[in-house]
PDB file of C-alpha atoms in Angstrom:
ATOM      1  CA  MET A  23     -37.358 -25.344  -6.918  1.00 93.00           C
ATOM      2  CA  ILE A  24     -40.601 -23.366  -6.743  1.00 96.00           C
ATOM      3  CA  ILE A  25     -43.438 -23.431  -9.284  1.00 97.00           C
ATOM      4  CA  ALA A  26     -45.930 -20.562  -9.241  1.00 97.00           C
ATOM      5  CA  ILE A  27     -49.559 -21.219 -10.214  1.00 97.00           C
ATOM      6  CA  SER A  28     -52.132 -18.546 -10.991  1.00 97.00           C
ATOM      7  CA  SER A  29     -55.239 -18.600  -8.808  1.00 93.00           C
ATOM      8  CA  SER A  30     -58.941 -18.249  -9.471  1.00 87.00           C
ATOM      9  CA  SER A  31     -61.566 -16.522  -7.324  1.00 81.00           C
ATOM     10  CA  MET A  32     -64.999 -17.275  -5.966  1.00 72.00           C
ATOM     11  CA  LYS A  33     -67.679 -15.776  -3.765  1.00 71.00           C
ATOM     12  CA  ILE A  34     -69.349 -18.200  -1.352  1.00 67.00           C
ATOM     13  CA  LYS A  35     -72.756 -17.816   0.300  1.00 70.00           C
ATOM     14  CA  THR A  36     -71.769 -16.727   3.785  1.00 71.00           C
ATOM     15  CA  ASN A  37     -71.787 -13.531   5.793  1.00 72.00           C
ATOM     16  CA  ILE A  38     -68.260 -14.267   7.021  1.00 75.00           C
ATOM     17  CA  PHE A  39     -65.289 -13.968   4.640  1.00 72.00           C
ATOM     18  CA  PRO A  40     -67.208 -14.619   1.369  1.00 72.00           C
ATOM     19  CA  ASP A  41     -64.397 -13.749  -1.074  1.00 84.00           C
ATOM     20  CA  LYS A  42     -61.910 -16.551  -1.773  1.00 81.00           C
ATOM     21  CA  PHE A  43     -58.841 -17.133  -3.894  1.00 85.00           C
ATOM     22  CA  TYR A  44     -58.430 -20.819  -4.678  1.00 86.00           C
ATOM     23  CA  LEU A  45     -56.532 -23.425  -6.665  1.00 91.00           C
ATOM     24  CA  ASN A  46     -57.721 -26.892  -7.636  1.00 92.00           C
ATOM     25  CA  ALA A  47     -55.674 -29.422  -5.680  1.00 94.00           C
ATOM     26  CA  ASP A  48     -54.887 -31.547  -8.751  1.00 95.00           C
ATOM     27  CA  TYR A  49     -52.372 -28.980 -10.015  1.00 96.00           C
ATOM     28  CA  VAL A  50     -50.366 -29.324  -6.818  1.00 95.00           C
ATOM     29  CA  LYS A  51     -50.774 -33.105  -6.566  1.00 95.00           C
ATOM     30  CA  SER A  52     -49.578 -33.674 -10.133  1.00 95.00           C
ATOM     31  CA  LEU A  53     -46.392 -31.696  -9.432  1.00 96.00           C
ATOM     32  CA  LEU A  54     -45.630 -33.215  -6.022  1.00 95.00           C
ATOM     33  CA  ALA A  55     -46.156 -36.721  -7.412  1.00 94.00           C
ATOM     34  CA  LEU A  56     -43.092 -36.087  -9.577  1.00 94.00           C
ATOM     35  CA  LYS A  57     -40.972 -34.076  -7.144  1.00 90.00           C
ATOM     36  CA  GLN A  58     -41.851 -34.276  -3.444  1.00 88.00           C
ATOM     37  CA  ASP A  59     -39.428 -31.539  -2.375  1.00 90.00           C
ATOM     38  CA  LEU A  60     -40.948 -29.081  -4.848  1.00 94.00           C
ATOM     39  CA  GLY A  61     -42.289 -25.767  -3.579  1.00 94.00           C
ATOM     40  CA  VAL A  62     -45.665 -24.701  -5.004  1.00 95.00           C
ATOM     41  CA  MET A  63     -46.843 -21.098  -4.692  1.00 95.00           C
ATOM     42  CA  MET A  64     -50.377 -19.980  -5.505  1.00 95.00           C
ATOM     43  CA  ILE A  65     -50.380 -16.374  -6.699  1.00 95.00           C
ATOM     44  CA  PRO A  66     -53.545 -14.423  -5.808  1.00 93.00           C
ATOM     45  CA  TYR A  67     -54.754 -11.511  -7.938  1.00 94.00           C
ATOM     46  CA  CYS A  68     -52.295  -8.677  -7.392  1.00 93.00           C
ATOM     47  CA  ASN A  69     -50.734  -5.727  -9.179  1.00 94.00           C
ATOM     48  CA  LYS A  70     -47.955  -6.090 -11.708  1.00 95.00           C
ATOM     49  CA  GLN A  71     -45.152  -5.056  -9.374  1.00 95.00           C
ATOM     50  CA  ASN A  72     -46.152  -7.575  -6.706  1.00 95.00           C
ATOM     51  CA  ALA A  73     -46.605 -10.280  -9.334  1.00 95.00           C
ATOM     52  CA  LYS A  74     -43.078  -9.696 -10.627  1.00 96.00           C
ATOM     53  CA  GLU A  75     -41.573  -9.885  -7.138  1.00 96.00           C
ATOM     54  CA  LEU A  76     -43.322 -13.206  -6.511  1.00 95.00           C
ATOM     55  CA  LEU A  77     -42.210 -14.617  -9.860  1.00 97.00           C
ATOM     56  CA  LYS A  78     -38.591 -13.665  -9.131  1.00 96.00           C
ATOM     57  CA  ARG A  79     -38.762 -16.267  -6.356  1.00 95.00           C
ATOM     58  CA  SER A  80     -40.108 -18.897  -8.774  1.00 96.00           C
ATOM     59  CA  ASP A  81     -38.579 -21.227 -11.353  1.00 96.00           C
ATOM     60  CA  GLY A  82     -41.664 -21.698 -13.540  1.00 97.00           C
ATOM     61  CA  LEU A  83     -45.269 -20.578 -13.966  1.00 98.00           C
ATOM     62  CA  ILE A  84     -48.458 -22.538 -14.588  1.00 98.00           C
ATOM     63  CA  LEU A  85     -51.458 -20.566 -15.859  1.00 98.00           C
ATOM     64  CA  SER A  86     -54.442 -22.503 -14.553  1.00 97.00           C
ATOM     65  CA  GLY A  87     -57.903 -23.147 -15.987  1.00 93.00           C
ATOM     66  CA  GLY A  88     -61.098 -21.307 -15.114  1.00 90.00           C
ATOM     67  CA  PHE A  89     -63.379 -18.540 -16.377  1.00 91.00           C
ATOM     68  CA  ASP A  90     -63.845 -17.563 -20.021  1.00 94.00           C
ATOM     69  CA  ILE A  91     -61.545 -14.742 -21.101  1.00 95.00           C
ATOM     70  CA  SER A  92     -63.417 -11.496 -21.702  1.00 96.00           C
ATOM     71  CA  PRO A  93     -63.611 -10.857 -25.472  1.00 96.00           C
ATOM     72  CA  CYS A  94     -63.031  -7.168 -24.716  1.00 96.00           C
ATOM     73  CA  ILE A  95     -59.398  -8.167 -24.088  1.00 95.00           C
ATOM     74  CA  TYR A  96     -58.991  -9.223 -27.723  1.00 96.00           C
ATOM     75  CA  GLY A  97     -61.157  -6.498 -29.218  1.00 95.00           C
ATOM     76  CA  GLU A  98     -64.500  -8.257 -29.684  1.00 96.00           C
ATOM     77  CA  LYS A  99     -67.974  -7.721 -28.276  1.00 96.00           C
ATOM     78  CA  PRO A 100     -69.491 -10.399 -26.014  1.00 95.00           C
ATOM     79  CA  LYS A 101     -71.774 -12.884 -27.758  1.00 94.00           C
ATOM     80  CA  LYS A 102     -74.810 -14.694 -26.389  1.00 92.00           C
ATOM     81  CA  LEU A 103     -73.085 -17.981 -25.527  1.00 90.00           C
ATOM     82  CA  LEU A 104     -70.108 -16.444 -23.729  1.00 91.00           C
ATOM     83  CA  GLY A 105     -69.674 -17.967 -20.271  1.00 89.00           C
ATOM     84  CA  LYS A 106     -68.770 -16.336 -16.974  1.00 92.00           C
ATOM     85  CA  THR A 107     -65.801 -13.952 -17.179  1.00 93.00           C
ATOM     86  CA  CYS A 108     -63.611 -12.154 -14.666  1.00 92.00           C
ATOM     87  CA  LYS A 109     -61.839  -9.117 -16.115  1.00 92.00           C
ATOM     88  CA  GLU A 110     -59.802  -8.710 -12.925  1.00 93.00           C
ATOM     89  CA  ARG A 111     -58.332 -12.152 -13.450  1.00 94.00           C
ATOM     90  CA  ASP A 112     -57.747 -11.495 -17.160  1.00 96.00           C
ATOM     91  CA  ILE A 113     -55.690  -8.372 -16.413  1.00 96.00           C
ATOM     92  CA  PHE A 114     -53.851 -10.056 -13.546  1.00 95.00           C
ATOM     93  CA  GLU A 115     -52.806 -13.072 -15.629  1.00 97.00           C
ATOM     94  CA  LEU A 116     -51.818 -11.005 -18.664  1.00 98.00           C
ATOM     95  CA  ASP A 117     -49.539  -8.988 -16.348  1.00 97.00           C
ATOM     96  CA  LEU A 118     -48.304 -12.227 -14.788  1.00 97.00           C
ATOM     97  CA  LEU A 119     -47.411 -13.680 -18.176  1.00 98.00           C
ATOM     98  CA  GLU A 120     -45.665 -10.477 -19.243  1.00 97.00           C
ATOM     99  CA  CYS A 121     -43.561 -10.527 -16.064  1.00 97.00           C
ATOM    100  CA  ALA A 122     -42.722 -14.215 -16.521  1.00 97.00           C
ATOM    101  CA  LEU A 123     -41.484 -13.545 -20.046  1.00 97.00           C
ATOM    102  CA  GLU A 124     -39.399 -10.576 -18.872  1.00 96.00           C
ATOM    103  CA  ILE A 125     -37.784 -12.699 -16.159  1.00 95.00           C
ATOM    104  CA  GLY A 126     -37.276 -15.642 -18.524  1.00 95.00           C
ATOM    105  CA  LEU A 127     -39.445 -18.204 -16.743  1.00 97.00           C
ATOM    106  CA  ASN A 128     -40.842 -21.313 -18.388  1.00 97.00           C
ATOM    107  CA  VAL A 129     -44.637 -21.094 -18.726  1.00 98.00           C
ATOM    108  CA  PHE A 130     -47.234 -23.863 -19.003  1.00 98.00           C
ATOM    109  CA  GLY A 131     -50.836 -22.852 -19.792  1.00 98.00           C
ATOM    110  CA  ILE A 132     -53.666 -25.292 -19.090  1.00 97.00           C
ATOM    111  CA  CYS A 133     -57.068 -24.918 -20.794  1.00 95.00           C
ATOM    112  CA  ARG A 134     -57.906 -21.242 -20.111  1.00 96.00           C
ATOM    113  CA  GLY A 135     -54.160 -20.772 -19.557  1.00 97.00           C
ATOM    114  CA  MET A 136     -53.425 -21.858 -23.125  1.00 98.00           C
ATOM    115  CA  GLN A 137     -56.110 -19.497 -24.430  1.00 97.00           C
ATOM    116  CA  LEU A 138     -54.626 -16.668 -22.373  1.00 98.00           C
ATOM    117  CA  ILE A 139     -51.188 -17.224 -23.936  1.00 98.00           C
ATOM    118  CA  ASN A 140     -52.808 -16.998 -27.350  1.00 98.00           C
ATOM    119  CA  VAL A 141     -54.670 -13.775 -26.486  1.00 98.00           C
ATOM    120  CA  PHE A 142     -51.505 -12.250 -24.965  1.00 98.00           C
ATOM    121  CA  PHE A 143     -49.745 -12.635 -28.315  1.00 98.00           C
ATOM    122  CA  GLY A 144     -52.630 -11.064 -30.240  1.00 98.00           C
ATOM    123  CA  GLY A 145     -54.759 -14.109 -31.023  1.00 98.00           C
ATOM    124  CA  HIS A 146     -58.550 -14.413 -30.842  1.00 98.00           C
ATOM    125  CA  LEU A 147     -60.999 -17.020 -29.506  1.00 97.00           C
ATOM    126  CA  TYR A 148     -64.298 -18.529 -30.540  1.00 94.00           C
ATOM    127  CA  GLN A 149     -66.556 -17.440 -27.679  1.00 93.00           C
ATOM    128  CA  ASP A 150     -68.379 -20.763 -28.049  1.00 88.00           C
ATOM    129  CA  LEU A 151     -67.647 -23.779 -30.238  1.00 85.00           C
ATOM    130  CA  SER A 152     -71.031 -23.337 -31.949  1.00 84.00           C
ATOM    131  CA  TYR A 153     -69.656 -20.190 -33.605  1.00 81.00           C
ATOM    132  CA  MET A 154     -66.995 -22.405 -35.147  1.00 82.00           C
ATOM    133  CA  LYS A 155     -69.708 -24.317 -37.025  1.00 72.00           C
ATOM    134  CA  THR A 156     -68.664 -27.649 -35.586  1.00 67.00           C
ATOM    135  CA  GLU A 157     -70.799 -30.385 -34.088  1.00 63.00           C
ATOM    136  CA  GLN A 158     -68.018 -31.427 -31.736  1.00 65.00           C
ATOM    137  CA  ASN A 159     -68.814 -31.323 -28.029  1.00 65.00           C
ATOM    138  CA  HIS A 160     -65.748 -30.676 -25.913  1.00 71.00           C
ATOM    139  CA  ILE A 161     -67.366 -30.744 -22.478  1.00 74.00           C
ATOM    140  CA  GLN A 162     -67.317 -34.421 -21.605  1.00 61.00           C
ATOM    141  CA  LYS A 163     -69.788 -36.242 -19.372  1.00 76.00           C
ATOM    142  CA  GLU A 164     -67.177 -38.713 -18.173  1.00 82.00           C
ATOM    143  CA  LYS A 165     -65.117 -38.178 -15.028  1.00 84.00           C
ATOM    144  CA  PRO A 166     -62.248 -35.676 -15.474  1.00 80.00           C
ATOM    145  CA  SER A 167     -59.691 -38.459 -15.126  1.00 81.00           C
ATOM    146  CA  LYS A 168     -61.154 -40.248 -18.169  1.00 84.00           C
ATOM    147  CA  ALA A 169     -60.179 -39.454 -21.761  1.00 78.00           C
ATOM    148  CA  SER A 170     -62.909 -38.549 -24.251  1.00 78.00           C
ATOM    149  CA  HIS A 171     -61.161 -37.814 -27.564  1.00 86.00           C
ATOM    150  CA  ARG A 172     -57.842 -38.046 -29.346  1.00 93.00           C
ATOM    151  CA  VAL A 173     -55.473 -35.238 -30.267  1.00 96.00           C
ATOM    152  CA  LYS A 174     -52.827 -35.307 -32.949  1.00 97.00           C
ATOM    153  CA  ILE A 175     -49.368 -34.193 -31.842  1.00 98.00           C
ATOM    154  CA  ILE A 176     -47.762 -32.016 -34.518  1.00 97.00           C
ATOM    155  CA  GLU A 177     -44.263 -32.938 -35.701  1.00 96.00           C
ATOM    156  CA  ASN A 178     -41.263 -30.793 -34.736  1.00 96.00           C
ATOM    157  CA  SER A 179     -42.984 -29.371 -31.688  1.00 96.00           C
ATOM    158  CA  PHE A 180     -42.134 -29.442 -27.984  1.00 96.00           C
ATOM    159  CA  LEU A 181     -44.738 -32.157 -27.346  1.00 98.00           C
ATOM    160  CA  SER A 182     -43.606 -34.309 -30.283  1.00 97.00           C
ATOM    161  CA  ALA A 183     -40.204 -34.781 -28.649  1.00 97.00           C
ATOM    162  CA  PHE A 184     -41.693 -37.122 -26.023  1.00 97.00           C
ATOM    163  CA  LEU A 185     -45.297 -37.951 -26.987  1.00 97.00           C
ATOM    164  CA  PRO A 186     -46.586 -40.339 -29.684  1.00 97.00           C
ATOM    165  CA  LYS A 187     -48.384 -39.017 -32.771  1.00 97.00           C
ATOM    166  CA  ASN A 188     -51.831 -39.450 -31.188  1.00 97.00           C
ATOM    167  CA  ILE A 189     -52.900 -39.417 -27.552  1.00 96.00           C
ATOM    168  CA  TRP A 190     -56.226 -39.574 -25.724  1.00 94.00           C
ATOM    169  CA  VAL A 191     -57.146 -36.585 -23.552  1.00 94.00           C
ATOM    170  CA  ASN A 192     -60.053 -35.238 -21.491  1.00 92.00           C
ATOM    171  CA  SER A 193     -62.033 -32.175 -22.513  1.00 85.00           C
ATOM    172  CA  PHE A 194     -63.753 -29.403 -20.540  1.00 82.00           C
ATOM    173  CA  HIS A 195     -63.910 -26.335 -22.758  1.00 82.00           C
ATOM    174  CA  HIS A 196     -66.580 -24.611 -24.830  1.00 87.00           C
ATOM    175  CA  GLN A 197     -64.216 -22.057 -26.376  1.00 91.00           C
ATOM    176  CA  ALA A 198     -61.292 -22.509 -28.771  1.00 93.00           C
ATOM    177  CA  ILE A 199     -58.615 -20.534 -30.577  1.00 96.00           C
ATOM    178  CA  SER A 200     -59.984 -18.848 -33.707  1.00 96.00           C
ATOM    179  CA  SER A 201     -56.800 -17.050 -34.796  1.00 97.00           C
ATOM    180  CA  LEU A 202     -53.297 -17.848 -33.642  1.00 98.00           C
ATOM    181  CA  GLY A 203     -51.254 -15.219 -31.826  1.00 97.00           C
ATOM    182  CA  GLU A 204     -48.046 -13.781 -33.276  1.00 97.00           C
ATOM    183  CA  ASN A 205     -44.966 -16.027 -33.089  1.00 97.00           C
ATOM    184  CA  LEU A 206     -47.005 -18.987 -31.837  1.00 98.00           C
ATOM    185  CA  LYS A 207     -47.272 -22.364 -33.534  1.00 97.00           C
ATOM    186  CA  ILE A 208     -49.693 -25.261 -33.187  1.00 98.00           C
ATOM    187  CA  CYS A 209     -48.364 -28.351 -31.425  1.00 97.00           C
ATOM    188  CA  ALA A 210     -51.597 -30.375 -31.039  1.00 97.00           C
ATOM    189  CA  LYS A 211     -54.982 -30.541 -32.842  1.00 96.00           C
ATOM    190  CA  ASN A 212     -58.287 -32.378 -32.742  1.00 91.00           C
ATOM    191  CA  LYS A 213     -59.752 -32.039 -36.248  1.00 88.00           C
ATOM    192  CA  LYS A 214     -60.301 -28.253 -36.632  1.00 89.00           C
ATOM    193  CA  ILE A 215     -59.737 -27.423 -32.973  1.00 93.00           C
ATOM    194  CA  ILE A 216     -56.316 -26.258 -31.775  1.00 96.00           C
ATOM    195  CA  GLU A 217     -55.408 -28.291 -28.689  1.00 96.00           C
ATOM    196  CA  GLY A 218     -51.833 -27.191 -28.076  1.00 98.00           C
ATOM    197  CA  ILE A 219     -49.605 -24.190 -28.825  1.00 98.00           C
ATOM    198  CA  GLU A 220     -46.048 -23.076 -28.159  1.00 98.00           C
ATOM    199  CA  LEU A 221     -43.969 -19.945 -28.553  1.00 98.00           C
ATOM    200  CA  LYS A 222     -41.512 -20.101 -31.451  1.00 96.00           C
ATOM    201  CA  GLU A 223     -37.859 -19.059 -31.220  1.00 87.00           C
ATOM    202  CA  SER A 224     -37.933 -18.488 -27.473  1.00 89.00           C
ATOM    203  CA  LYS A 225     -35.075 -19.019 -25.017  1.00 89.00           C
ATOM    204  CA  ASN A 226     -37.556 -20.132 -22.375  1.00 93.00           C
ATOM    205  CA  LEU A 227     -40.304 -22.725 -22.835  1.00 97.00           C
ATOM    206  CA  VAL A 228     -43.792 -21.251 -23.277  1.00 98.00           C
ATOM    207  CA  PHE A 229     -46.533 -23.710 -24.221  1.00 98.00           C
ATOM    208  CA  GLY A 230     -50.111 -24.653 -23.454  1.00 98.00           C
ATOM    209  CA  VAL A 231     -52.635 -27.447 -23.885  1.00 98.00           C
ATOM    210  CA  GLN A 232     -56.413 -27.216 -24.126  1.00 94.00           C
ATOM    211  CA  TRP A 233     -57.072 -30.294 -21.982  1.00 95.00           C
ATOM    212  CA  HIS A 234     -56.479 -30.901 -18.252  1.00 95.00           C
ATOM    213  CA  PRO A 235     -53.505 -33.285 -17.821  1.00 96.00           C
ATOM    214  CA  GLU A 236     -53.343 -32.530 -14.086  1.00 96.00           C
ATOM    215  CA  VAL A 237     -56.412 -34.713 -13.422  1.00 94.00           C
ATOM    216  CA  MET A 238     -55.471 -37.588 -15.729  1.00 92.00           C
ATOM    217  CA  LYS A 239     -53.471 -40.562 -14.473  1.00 87.00           C
ATOM    218  CA  ASP A 240     -51.940 -41.804 -17.734  1.00 93.00           C
ATOM    219  CA  GLN A 241     -48.245 -41.848 -18.544  1.00 95.00           C
ATOM    220  CA  TYR A 242     -48.452 -39.102 -21.166  1.00 96.00           C
ATOM    221  CA  SER A 243     -50.083 -36.587 -18.822  1.00 95.00           C
ATOM    222  CA  LYS A 244     -47.321 -37.236 -16.301  1.00 96.00           C
ATOM    223  CA  LEU A 245     -44.719 -36.828 -19.031  1.00 97.00           C
ATOM    224  CA  ILE A 246     -45.975 -33.340 -19.902  1.00 97.00           C
ATOM    225  CA  PHE A 247     -45.483 -32.181 -16.305  1.00 97.00           C
ATOM    226  CA  GLU A 248     -42.181 -34.062 -16.061  1.00 97.00           C
ATOM    227  CA  LYS A 249     -40.736 -32.334 -19.141  1.00 97.00           C
ATOM    228  CA  PHE A 250     -41.987 -28.953 -17.930  1.00 97.00           C
ATOM    229  CA  LEU A 251     -40.208 -29.480 -14.603  1.00 97.00           C
ATOM    230  CA  GLU A 252     -37.048 -30.626 -16.362  1.00 95.00           C
ATOM    231  CA  ASN A 253     -36.941 -27.337 -18.261  1.00 94.00           C
ATOM    232  CA  CYS A 254     -37.578 -25.415 -15.047  1.00 93.00           C
ATOM    233  CA  CYS A 255     -34.721 -27.254 -13.340  1.00 86.00           C
ATOM    234  CA  ARG A 256     -32.302 -25.904 -15.945  1.00 74.00           C
ATOM    235  CA  ASN A 257     -33.207 -22.371 -14.881  1.00 69.00           C
ATOM    236  CA  GLU A 258     -33.460 -23.115 -11.172  1.00 66.00           C
ATOM    237  CA  LYS A 259     -32.384 -20.193  -8.959  1.00 59.00           C
TER     238      LYS A 259
END
């Protein structure tokens, strides 16, 4: 079985090979901890045709965290507190998600990845939580492996099938979903903030969470990856 993961990009201060595609190691480690013979493929930014060919060799897709999504993608003008964006990545991952849905792959969006799923289906984002008129801070000072707040798991959702009603999670986001995309439903919340979504009435599993379970060591974070892999195994090529 092979799981594809979308990459991010960076420019380092060097005169030799400054442009890099990269992937945080925790995504890979969290998968291999559950299935050592698993193949993991990082997909660099590429055109739609190449993305589709790579996904045809895969059994599931993880949309990773990273930059803010450009508000131009969902028809809004940038606001003052918008963070760093990368339109090239936005276009690449929207194409990647479209190809994954066409092929029938299971998709798991993490943090930015969840927001991207929402935008793909026509939803919008708060460009910063301050625009939501909330005093909640969702960029924790604790280590990424530590939990900082609770989320409520919504009944009759994918997550509710194997998680308790409330779990503790970490938090590293300053944006949030403002309007839900078409045919999506909420599967986790923290007060007013949407923390998990899934695609309704879909043959393949498409879901996302706002936190970063790949860096947490608790049983529930492992369960999320375990259940994702179980679904991917059913469609294994």
